[in-house]
Short mmCIF file of C-alpha atoms and ligand atoms in Angstrom, two decimals:
data_model
loop_
_atom_site.label_atom_id
_atom_site.label_comp_id
_atom_site.label_asym_id
_atom_site.label_seq_id
_atom_site.Cartn_x
_atom_site.Cartn_y
_atom_site.Cartn_z
CA MET A 1 0.00 0.00 0.00
CA THR A 2 2.79 2.43 0.84
CA ALA A 3 4.23 2.17 -2.68
CA ALA A 4 0.80 2.86 -4.17
CA ILE A 5 0.37 5.88 -1.90
CA ASP A 6 3.83 7.18 -2.83
CA LEU A 7 3.03 6.75 -6.52
CA TRP A 8 -0.32 8.52 -6.12
CA LEU A 9 1.21 11.43 -4.17
CA ARG A 10 4.17 12.03 -6.54
CA PRO A 11 2.32 14.07 -9.19
CA PHE A 12 1.31 16.57 -6.50
CA ALA A 13 5.03 17.38 -6.16
CA LEU A 14 4.84 18.25 -2.49
CA ASP A 15 7.90 19.33 -0.55
CA GLU A 16 9.67 16.04 0.24
CA ARG A 17 9.09 16.36 4.00
CA LEU A 18 5.37 17.07 3.49
CA HIS A 19 5.20 14.20 1.01
CA LEU A 20 6.54 11.78 3.63
CA HIS A 21 4.19 13.06 6.33
CA ALA A 22 1.22 12.92 3.93
CA ALA A 23 2.11 9.35 2.91
CA GLN A 24 2.17 8.30 6.55
CA VAL A 25 -1.18 9.94 7.29
CA ILE A 26 -2.81 8.47 4.19
CA ALA A 27 -1.51 5.00 5.07
CA SER A 28 -3.26 5.37 8.46
CA LEU A 29 -6.67 6.29 7.03
CA PRO A 30 -9.56 3.82 7.13
CA HIS A 31 -9.67 2.13 3.73
CA GLU A 32 -13.00 3.70 2.72
CA VAL A 33 -11.60 7.20 3.38
CA ARG A 34 -8.36 6.42 1.54
CA ASP A 35 -10.36 5.00 -1.37
CA ASP A 36 -12.60 8.10 -1.40
CA LEU A 37 -9.57 10.38 -1.80
CA MET A 38 -7.25 8.22 -3.90
CA GLY A 39 -10.10 7.14 -6.15
CA ASP A 40 -11.13 10.71 -6.94
CA PRO A 41 -9.38 11.86 -10.13
CA ALA A 42 -10.35 15.46 -9.31
CA PHE A 43 -8.66 15.45 -5.87
CA VAL A 44 -5.40 17.39 -5.58
CA MET A 45 -2.88 18.20 -2.88
CA CYS A 46 -0.41 21.05 -3.21
CA ASP A 47 1.91 23.18 -1.12
CA TYR A 48 3.29 26.68 -1.33
CA GLN A 49 5.81 28.92 0.35
CA PRO A 50 3.93 31.80 2.00
CA GLY A 51 5.56 35.23 2.00
CA PRO A 52 4.88 38.93 1.52
CA GLY A 53 3.09 39.52 -1.76
CA VAL A 54 2.96 35.84 -2.60
CA VAL A 55 -0.15 34.95 -4.55
CA PHE A 56 -0.71 31.25 -4.91
CA HIS A 57 -3.11 29.73 -7.38
CA VAL A 58 -4.58 26.46 -6.19
CA PRO A 59 -4.74 23.94 -9.03
CA VAL A 60 -8.32 22.71 -9.24
CA ARG A 61 -9.34 19.83 -11.44
CA PHE A 62 -12.66 19.86 -13.28
CA PRO A 63 -15.06 18.27 -13.21
CA ALA A 64 -15.29 16.39 -9.96
CA PRO A 65 -17.22 13.10 -10.07
CA ARG A 66 -20.14 14.84 -8.33
CA GLY A 67 -19.83 17.89 -10.63
CA GLY A 68 -18.23 21.26 -9.94
CA PRO A 69 -14.60 21.82 -8.95
CA GLY A 70 -12.57 19.03 -7.40
CA ARG A 71 -11.39 18.87 -3.81
CA ALA A 72 -8.01 20.38 -2.96
CA VAL A 73 -5.82 20.22 0.13
CA VAL A 74 -3.34 23.09 0.32
CA LEU A 75 -0.42 23.00 2.75
CA LYS A 76 2.05 25.75 3.66
CA ARG A 77 5.67 24.63 3.41
CA THR A 78 6.35 26.53 6.65
CA LEU A 79 4.45 23.67 8.29
CA CYS A 80 7.69 21.68 8.03
CA SER A 81 9.23 23.73 10.83
CA ARG A 82 6.62 22.39 13.26
CA HIS A 83 6.74 19.20 15.30
CA ASP A 84 5.95 15.97 13.40
CA ASN A 85 2.76 15.36 15.38
CA PHE A 86 1.52 18.84 14.53
CA VAL A 87 2.29 18.42 10.82
CA ARG A 88 0.48 15.09 10.67
CA TRP A 89 -2.49 16.45 12.59
CA VAL A 90 -2.82 19.37 10.10
CA ILE A 91 -2.64 16.98 7.15
CA ALA A 92 -5.19 14.60 8.72
CA HIS A 93 -7.46 17.54 9.62
CA GLU A 94 -7.34 18.89 6.04
CA LEU A 95 -7.92 15.44 4.55
CA ALA A 96 -10.92 15.12 6.89
CA HIS A 97 -12.33 18.38 5.51
CA ALA A 98 -11.83 17.01 1.99
CA HIS A 99 -13.49 13.69 2.89
CA LEU A 100 -16.42 15.52 4.52
CA ARG A 101 -16.55 18.01 1.62
CA ASN A 102 -16.11 20.85 4.12
CA ALA A 103 -19.31 19.86 5.90
CA GLY A 104 -19.94 18.39 9.32
CA ARG A 105 -20.64 14.75 10.01
CA TRP A 106 -24.36 15.48 10.26
CA PRO A 107 -26.59 18.52 9.67
CA GLY A 108 -25.64 21.26 12.12
CA ASP A 109 -22.29 19.65 13.05
CA ASP A 110 -19.41 22.15 13.15
CA PRO A 111 -17.02 21.33 10.26
CA GLU A 112 -13.93 22.16 12.36
CA ARG A 113 -15.05 19.94 15.22
CA ALA A 114 -15.89 17.22 12.70
CA ALA A 115 -12.46 17.41 11.02
CA ASP A 116 -10.73 17.24 14.41
CA ALA A 117 -12.87 14.26 15.46
CA LEU A 118 -12.08 12.34 12.27
CA ALA A 119 -8.36 13.17 12.50
CA GLU A 120 -8.31 11.97 16.11
CA GLY A 121 -10.13 8.78 15.15
CA TRP A 122 -7.45 8.12 12.53
CA GLY A 123 -4.72 8.46 15.17
CA PHE A 124 -3.88 12.14 14.78
CA PRO A 125 -5.28 14.06 17.76
CA ARG A 126 -4.96 17.87 17.82
CA PRO A 127 -1.64 18.58 19.59
CA ARG A 128 -1.89 20.59 22.81
CA ASN A 129 0.44 23.33 21.56
ZN1 ZN B 1 -10.20 23.05 9.60
#
């Protein structure tokens, strides 16, 4: 599975450190969540270096299987300076948003709380600092 994940992630051309963290998080996902993301040809991940005046265009693939723009997870490369557990929690949290299509788990559920709950369930609890 790890080789398949690595192969799937490569075209996104993430910073090598983020690539390795993302591969580890994706390998830890429940298979139905991993299949949802890896099986979506319109899903993209990308990273960028934030800075003054930096404008970053998120690559979005059309059309998504359900119509409209595809799902995208965007990571700042500055994330790499943080602790491993923090980096993996951010990636898991963002993948949870993608899986939930930025919604909650049920009507009225807070999307942020939902993303944290999924990430924690996958083994990536929100770090305390
Ligand atoms: Zn969030």
